[in-house]
Short mmCIF file of C-alpha atoms in Angstrom, two decimals:
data_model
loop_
_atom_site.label_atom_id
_atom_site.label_comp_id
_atom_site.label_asym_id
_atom_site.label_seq_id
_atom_site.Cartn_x
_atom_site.Cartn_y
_atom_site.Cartn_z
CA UNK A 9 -44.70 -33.74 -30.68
CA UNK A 10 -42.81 -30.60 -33.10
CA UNK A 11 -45.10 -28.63 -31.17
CA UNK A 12 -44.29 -29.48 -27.62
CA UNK A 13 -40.53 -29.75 -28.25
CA UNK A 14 -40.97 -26.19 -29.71
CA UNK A 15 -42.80 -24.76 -26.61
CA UNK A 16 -39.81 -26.44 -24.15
CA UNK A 17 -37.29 -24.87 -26.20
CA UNK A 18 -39.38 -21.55 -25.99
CA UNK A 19 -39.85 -21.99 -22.25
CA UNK A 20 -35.35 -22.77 -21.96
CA UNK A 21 -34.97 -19.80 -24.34
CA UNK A 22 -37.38 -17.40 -21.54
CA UNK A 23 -35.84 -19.13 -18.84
CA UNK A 24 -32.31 -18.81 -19.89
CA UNK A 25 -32.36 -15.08 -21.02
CA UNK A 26 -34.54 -14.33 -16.85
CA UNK A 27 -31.74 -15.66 -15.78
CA UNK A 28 -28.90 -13.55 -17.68
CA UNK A 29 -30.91 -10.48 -17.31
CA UNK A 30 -31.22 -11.09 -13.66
CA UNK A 31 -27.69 -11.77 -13.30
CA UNK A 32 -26.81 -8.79 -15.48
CA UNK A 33 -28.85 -6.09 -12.95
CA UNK A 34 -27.26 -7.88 -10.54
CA UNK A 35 -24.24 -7.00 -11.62
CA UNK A 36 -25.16 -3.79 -12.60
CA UNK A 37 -26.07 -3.02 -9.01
CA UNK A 38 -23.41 -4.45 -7.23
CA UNK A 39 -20.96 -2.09 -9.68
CA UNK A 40 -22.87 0.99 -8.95
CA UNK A 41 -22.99 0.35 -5.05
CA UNK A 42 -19.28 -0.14 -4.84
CA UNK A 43 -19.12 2.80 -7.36
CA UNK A 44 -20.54 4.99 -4.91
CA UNK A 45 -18.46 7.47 -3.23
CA UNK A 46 -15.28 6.49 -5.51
CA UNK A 47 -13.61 9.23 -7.21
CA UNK A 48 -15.44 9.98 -10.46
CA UNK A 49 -13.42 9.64 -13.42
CA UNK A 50 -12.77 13.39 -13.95
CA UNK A 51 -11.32 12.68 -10.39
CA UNK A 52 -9.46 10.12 -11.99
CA UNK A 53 -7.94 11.72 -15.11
CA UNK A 54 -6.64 15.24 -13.05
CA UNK A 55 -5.05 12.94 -9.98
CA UNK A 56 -1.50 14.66 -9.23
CA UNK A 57 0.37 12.69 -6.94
CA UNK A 58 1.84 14.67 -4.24
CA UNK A 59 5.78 15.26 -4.81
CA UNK A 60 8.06 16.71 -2.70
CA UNK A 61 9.23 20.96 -2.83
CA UNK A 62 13.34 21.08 -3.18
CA UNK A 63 15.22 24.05 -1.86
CA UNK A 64 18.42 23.85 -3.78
CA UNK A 65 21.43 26.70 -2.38
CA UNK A 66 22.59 29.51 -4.79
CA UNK A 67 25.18 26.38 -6.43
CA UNK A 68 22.01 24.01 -7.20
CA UNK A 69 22.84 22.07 -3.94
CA UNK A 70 20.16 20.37 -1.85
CA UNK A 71 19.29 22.07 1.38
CA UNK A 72 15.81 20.68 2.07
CA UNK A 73 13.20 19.20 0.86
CA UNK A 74 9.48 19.70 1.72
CA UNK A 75 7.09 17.03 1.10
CA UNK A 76 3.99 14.80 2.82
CA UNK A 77 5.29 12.13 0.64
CA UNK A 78 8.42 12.67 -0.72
CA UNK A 79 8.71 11.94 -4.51
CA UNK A 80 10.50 12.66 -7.58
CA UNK A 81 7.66 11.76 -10.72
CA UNK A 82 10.21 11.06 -13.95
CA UNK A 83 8.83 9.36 -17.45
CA UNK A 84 8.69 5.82 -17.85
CA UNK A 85 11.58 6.07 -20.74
CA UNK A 86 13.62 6.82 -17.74
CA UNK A 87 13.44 3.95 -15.64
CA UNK A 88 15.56 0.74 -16.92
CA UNK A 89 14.21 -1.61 -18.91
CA UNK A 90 15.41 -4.45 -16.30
CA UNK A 91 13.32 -3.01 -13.62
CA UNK A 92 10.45 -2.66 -15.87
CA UNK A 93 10.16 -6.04 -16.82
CA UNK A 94 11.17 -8.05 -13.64
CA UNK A 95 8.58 -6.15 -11.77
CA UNK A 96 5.96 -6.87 -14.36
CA UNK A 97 7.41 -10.85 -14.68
CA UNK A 98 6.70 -10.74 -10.52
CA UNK A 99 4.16 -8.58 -9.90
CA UNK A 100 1.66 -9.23 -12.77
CA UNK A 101 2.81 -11.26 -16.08
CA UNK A 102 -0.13 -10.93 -17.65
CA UNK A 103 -0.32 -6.70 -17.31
CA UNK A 104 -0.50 -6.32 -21.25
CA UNK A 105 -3.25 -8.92 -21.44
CA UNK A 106 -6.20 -7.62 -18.84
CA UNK A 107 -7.86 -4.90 -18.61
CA UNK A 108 -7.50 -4.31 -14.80
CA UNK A 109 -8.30 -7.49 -13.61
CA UNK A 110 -6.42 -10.95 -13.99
CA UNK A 111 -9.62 -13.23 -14.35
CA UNK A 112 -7.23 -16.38 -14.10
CA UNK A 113 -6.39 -15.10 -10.42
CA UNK A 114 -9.75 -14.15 -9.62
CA UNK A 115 -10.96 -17.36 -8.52
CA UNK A 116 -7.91 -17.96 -6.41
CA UNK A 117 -8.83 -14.72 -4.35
CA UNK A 118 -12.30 -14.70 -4.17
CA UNK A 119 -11.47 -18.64 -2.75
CA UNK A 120 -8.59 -17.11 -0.44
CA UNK A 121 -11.44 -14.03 1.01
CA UNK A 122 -14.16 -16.65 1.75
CA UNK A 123 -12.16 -19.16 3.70
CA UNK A 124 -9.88 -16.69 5.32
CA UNK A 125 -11.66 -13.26 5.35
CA UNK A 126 -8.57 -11.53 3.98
CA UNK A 127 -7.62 -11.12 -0.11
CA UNK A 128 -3.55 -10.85 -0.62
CA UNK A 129 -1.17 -11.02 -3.11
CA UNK A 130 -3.56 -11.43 -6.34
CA UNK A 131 -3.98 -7.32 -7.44
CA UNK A 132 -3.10 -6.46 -10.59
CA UNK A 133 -0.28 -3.90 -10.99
CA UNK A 134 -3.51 -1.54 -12.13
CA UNK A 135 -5.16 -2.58 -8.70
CA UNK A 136 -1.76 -1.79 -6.82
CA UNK A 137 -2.20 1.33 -8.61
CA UNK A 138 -5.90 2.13 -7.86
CA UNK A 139 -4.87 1.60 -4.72
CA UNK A 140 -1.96 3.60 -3.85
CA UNK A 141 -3.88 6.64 -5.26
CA UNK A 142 -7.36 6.08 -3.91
CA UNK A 143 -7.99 3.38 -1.13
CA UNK A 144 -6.64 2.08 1.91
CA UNK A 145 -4.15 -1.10 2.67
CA UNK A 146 -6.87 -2.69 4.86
CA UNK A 147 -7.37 -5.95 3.79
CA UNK A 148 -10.76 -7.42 3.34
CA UNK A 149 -13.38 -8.62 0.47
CA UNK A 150 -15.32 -4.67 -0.12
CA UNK A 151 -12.07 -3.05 -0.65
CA UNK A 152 -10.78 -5.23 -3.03
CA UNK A 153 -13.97 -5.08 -5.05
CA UNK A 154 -13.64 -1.31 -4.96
CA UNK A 155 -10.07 -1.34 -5.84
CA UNK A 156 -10.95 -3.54 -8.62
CA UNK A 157 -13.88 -0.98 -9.89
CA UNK A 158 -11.19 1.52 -9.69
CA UNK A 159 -8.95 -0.72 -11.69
CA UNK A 160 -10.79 -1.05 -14.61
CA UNK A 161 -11.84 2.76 -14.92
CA UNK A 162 -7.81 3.30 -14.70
CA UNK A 163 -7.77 0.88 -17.44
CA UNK A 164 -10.93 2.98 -19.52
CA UNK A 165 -8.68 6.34 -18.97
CA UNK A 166 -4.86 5.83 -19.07
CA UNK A 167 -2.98 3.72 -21.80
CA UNK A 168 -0.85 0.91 -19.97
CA UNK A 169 2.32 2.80 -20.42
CA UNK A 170 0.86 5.33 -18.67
CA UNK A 171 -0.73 3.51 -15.79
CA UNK A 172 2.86 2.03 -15.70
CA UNK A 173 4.69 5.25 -15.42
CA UNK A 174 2.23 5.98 -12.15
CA UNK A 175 2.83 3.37 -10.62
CA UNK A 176 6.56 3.17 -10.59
CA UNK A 177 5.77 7.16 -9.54
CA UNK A 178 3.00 6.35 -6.89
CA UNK A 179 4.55 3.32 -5.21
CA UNK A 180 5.66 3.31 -1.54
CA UNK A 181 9.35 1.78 -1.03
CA UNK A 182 10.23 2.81 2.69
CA UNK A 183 10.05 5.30 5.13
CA UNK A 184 9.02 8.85 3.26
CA UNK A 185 10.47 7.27 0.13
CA UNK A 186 7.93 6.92 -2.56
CA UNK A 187 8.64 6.55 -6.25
CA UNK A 188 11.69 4.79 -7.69
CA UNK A 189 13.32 7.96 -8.40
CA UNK A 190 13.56 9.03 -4.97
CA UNK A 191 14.34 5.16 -4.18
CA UNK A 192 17.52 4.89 -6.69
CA UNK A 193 18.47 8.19 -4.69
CA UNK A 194 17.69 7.60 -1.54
CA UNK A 195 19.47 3.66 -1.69
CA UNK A 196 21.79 4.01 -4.28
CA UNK A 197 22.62 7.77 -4.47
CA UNK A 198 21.98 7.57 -8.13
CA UNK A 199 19.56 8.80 -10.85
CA UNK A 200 17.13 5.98 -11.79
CA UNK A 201 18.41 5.87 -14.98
CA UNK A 202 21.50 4.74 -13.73
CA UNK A 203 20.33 1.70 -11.88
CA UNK A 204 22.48 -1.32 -12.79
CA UNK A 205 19.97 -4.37 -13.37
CA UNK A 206 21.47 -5.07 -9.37
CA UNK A 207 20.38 -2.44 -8.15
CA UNK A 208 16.72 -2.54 -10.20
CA UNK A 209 16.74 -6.14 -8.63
CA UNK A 210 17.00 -4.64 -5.27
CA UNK A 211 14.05 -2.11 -5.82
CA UNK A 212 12.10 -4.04 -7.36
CA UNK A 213 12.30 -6.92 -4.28
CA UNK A 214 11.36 -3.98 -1.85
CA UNK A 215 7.56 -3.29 -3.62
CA UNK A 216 5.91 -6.39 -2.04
CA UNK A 217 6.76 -5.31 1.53
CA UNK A 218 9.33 -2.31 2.38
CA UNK A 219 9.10 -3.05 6.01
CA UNK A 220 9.45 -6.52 5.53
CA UNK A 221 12.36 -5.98 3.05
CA UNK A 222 13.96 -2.93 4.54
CA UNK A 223 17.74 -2.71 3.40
CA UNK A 224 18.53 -1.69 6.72
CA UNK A 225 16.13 -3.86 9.41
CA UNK A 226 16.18 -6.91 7.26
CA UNK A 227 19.03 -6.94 4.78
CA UNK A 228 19.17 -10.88 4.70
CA UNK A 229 15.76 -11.35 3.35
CA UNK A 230 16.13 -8.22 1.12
CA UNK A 231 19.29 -10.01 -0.58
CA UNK A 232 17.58 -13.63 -1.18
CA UNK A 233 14.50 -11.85 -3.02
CA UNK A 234 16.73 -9.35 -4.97
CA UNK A 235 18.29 -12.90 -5.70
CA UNK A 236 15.03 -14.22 -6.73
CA UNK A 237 14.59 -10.94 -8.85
CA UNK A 238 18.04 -11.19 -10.71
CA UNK A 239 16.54 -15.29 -11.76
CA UNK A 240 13.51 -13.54 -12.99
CA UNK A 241 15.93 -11.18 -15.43
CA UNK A 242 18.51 -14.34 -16.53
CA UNK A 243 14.75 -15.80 -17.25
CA UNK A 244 13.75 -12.92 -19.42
CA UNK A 245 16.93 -13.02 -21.37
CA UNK A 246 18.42 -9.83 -19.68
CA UNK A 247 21.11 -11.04 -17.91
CA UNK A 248 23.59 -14.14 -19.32
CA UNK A 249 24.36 -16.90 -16.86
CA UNK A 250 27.97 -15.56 -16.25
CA UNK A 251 26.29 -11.87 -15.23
CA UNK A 252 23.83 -13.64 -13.01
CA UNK A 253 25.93 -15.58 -11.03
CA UNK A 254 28.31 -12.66 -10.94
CA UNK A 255 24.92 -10.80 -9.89
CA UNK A 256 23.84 -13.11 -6.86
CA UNK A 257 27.67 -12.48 -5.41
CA UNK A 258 26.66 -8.94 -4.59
CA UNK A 259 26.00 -7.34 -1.62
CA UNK A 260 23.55 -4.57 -1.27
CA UNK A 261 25.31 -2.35 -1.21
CA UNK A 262 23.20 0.87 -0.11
CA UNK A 263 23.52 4.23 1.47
CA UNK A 264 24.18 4.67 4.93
CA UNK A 265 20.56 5.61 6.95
CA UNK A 266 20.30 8.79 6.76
CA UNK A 267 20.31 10.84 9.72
CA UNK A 268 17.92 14.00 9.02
CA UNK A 269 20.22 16.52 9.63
CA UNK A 270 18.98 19.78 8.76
CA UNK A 271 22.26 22.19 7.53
CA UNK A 272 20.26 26.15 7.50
CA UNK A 273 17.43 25.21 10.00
CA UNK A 274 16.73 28.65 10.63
CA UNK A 275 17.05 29.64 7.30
CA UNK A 276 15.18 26.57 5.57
CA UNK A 277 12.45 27.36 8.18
CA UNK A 278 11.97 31.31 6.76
CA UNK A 279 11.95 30.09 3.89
CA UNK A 280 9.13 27.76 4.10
CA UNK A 281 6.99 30.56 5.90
CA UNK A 282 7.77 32.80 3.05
CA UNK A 283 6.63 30.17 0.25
CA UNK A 284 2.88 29.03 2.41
CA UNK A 285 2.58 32.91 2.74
CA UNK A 286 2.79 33.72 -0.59
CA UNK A 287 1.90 30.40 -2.89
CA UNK A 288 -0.08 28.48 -0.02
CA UNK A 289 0.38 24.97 1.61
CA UNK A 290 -0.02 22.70 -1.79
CA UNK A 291 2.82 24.60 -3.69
CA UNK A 292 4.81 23.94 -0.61
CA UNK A 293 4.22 20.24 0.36
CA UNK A 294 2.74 18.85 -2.92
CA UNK A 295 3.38 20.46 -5.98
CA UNK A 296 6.89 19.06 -6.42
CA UNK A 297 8.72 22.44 -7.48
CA UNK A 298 12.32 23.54 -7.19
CA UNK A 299 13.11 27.14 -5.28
CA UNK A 300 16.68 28.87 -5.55
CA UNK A 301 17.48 30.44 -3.23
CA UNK A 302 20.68 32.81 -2.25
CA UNK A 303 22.00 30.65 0.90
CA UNK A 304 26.14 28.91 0.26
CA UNK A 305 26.20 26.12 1.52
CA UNK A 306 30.09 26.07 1.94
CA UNK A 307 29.66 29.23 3.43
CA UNK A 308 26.81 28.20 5.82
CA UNK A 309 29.13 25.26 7.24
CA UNK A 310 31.72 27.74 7.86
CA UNK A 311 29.46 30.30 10.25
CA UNK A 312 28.13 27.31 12.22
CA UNK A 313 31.85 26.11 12.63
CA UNK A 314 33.41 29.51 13.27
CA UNK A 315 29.87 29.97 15.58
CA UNK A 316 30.48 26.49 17.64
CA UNK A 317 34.02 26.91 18.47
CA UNK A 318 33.09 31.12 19.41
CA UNK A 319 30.63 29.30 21.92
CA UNK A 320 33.10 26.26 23.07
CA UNK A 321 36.06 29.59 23.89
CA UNK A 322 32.86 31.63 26.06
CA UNK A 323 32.40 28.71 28.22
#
């Protein structure tokens, strides 16, 4: 009898560890074919999002800016604390706790893919990431497994203060706006680290959607998720009651849309041929760099005044 319970134990014990080493290759295989044709992880480690080129007038004003995406990169110490943490308490309260991927919402989407076809709202703020800076927004069950490959080598290679510092860098919030530096400039005519916890409220309700939470196409459901985003911050202890309610009595209060217009289009357009001439297409549109040049501003507006009414007197 020993001797037969020993040999069914021996046959569970063979059994069990076929199984685990079949599910294990299977694993195995299913990581290295979604691996396949992902950036590598020296790919990885030397990504430089693109930022935009500033052409600043011989006072340090703006004239133009060059960019495919137009961004402003600035350290995480820079960016307020209440837009740090309401984001995180929204988009992924348990960041400091996976490593890439939230295995208590894993179920949910995996669930959500097979009776739908589509996977939404369950990445990780490390997935968000992986996917801003590598992948597509299509939405189906492959490309979230990728971004979640992508994820977890993010996770091997950057320290979550850093991946946190990319993201708020990387992520899209409208238009050519990308980056909360450019945002807080671009909405609020501000430095980021100026951003009253309002105004991080108001930011941080655009990341879900931008089109669907544009300021200026749809400022009423913009101001009840800001709303919702100012309850997450009276939650987390950085707002009292008295400042929340205060809060919620806001209105958006953003920057007119901005109309494009160009002031030295002649001059901003020399200059651009000089720069691709002599430093190439990157420096220009990607490598984020400031040029002086000797052009006034003040001076400029005068010549096209004294230049339009010259042309209104010849007709």
């Amino acid at each position: 009898m020993a001797a037969a319970a020993g040999r069914l134990f021996l046959r569970s014990l063979l059994a069990a560890a076929c199984i685990i080493t079949v599910l294990l290759v299977s694993v195995g295989s299913c990581y290295i074919l979604l691996r396949r044709n992902l950036p590598t992880p020296e790919t990885i480690v030397s990504f430089r999002a693109p930022a935009a080129t500033r052409i600043l007038d011989c006072q340090g004003r703006l004239i133009f800016e060059y960019f495919q995406e137009r961004r402003r990169p600035v350290p995480l110490e820079t960016i307020p604390p209440c837009l740090r943490e309401a984001v995180i308490a929204v988009e992924d309260h348990r960041f400091y706790r996976h490593w890439g991927i939230d295995m208590l919402r894993l179920p949910g989407a995996m669930l959500g893919a097979l009776r739908q076809g589509d996977v939404k709202g369950t990445s990780t703020i490390t997935q968000q990431l992986a996917r801003c800076m590598f992948l597509t927004p299509e939405r189906s069950l492959i490309r979230k497994l990728r971004e979640m490959v992508l994820a977890v080598e993010l996770e091997r290679h950057y320290s979550k203060p850093e991946i946190l510092e990319m993201y708020f860098n990387q992520i899209w919030l409208g238009g050519p706006v990308y980056g909360v530096a450019t945002a807080a400039e671009r909405y609020f005519g501000k430095h980021v680290s100026r951003l009253d916890p309002v105004e991080c409220a108001t930011l941080g309700a655009m990341i879900a959607n931008p089109s669907a939470y544009s300021p200026y196409r749809h400022p009423e459901r913009l101001l009840r998720r800001r709303n919702f985003f100012l309850g997450k911050l009276r939650r987390l202890g950085l707002l009292t009651e008295g400042e929340y309610q205060a809060a919620r009595q806001r209105p958006l209060e953003v920057m007119p849309q901005p109309g494009g217009q160009n002031e030295a289009p002649y001059f901003v357009e020399e200059v651009r041929r000089y720069l691709i001439e002599r430093y190439g297409y990157d420096f220009v549109y990607r490598s984020g760099s400031v040029v002086h040049t000797t052009l006034d501003l003040d001076i400029q507006a005068a010549a096209t005044s004294a230049l339009l009414n010259w042309v209104d007197t010849l007709e």
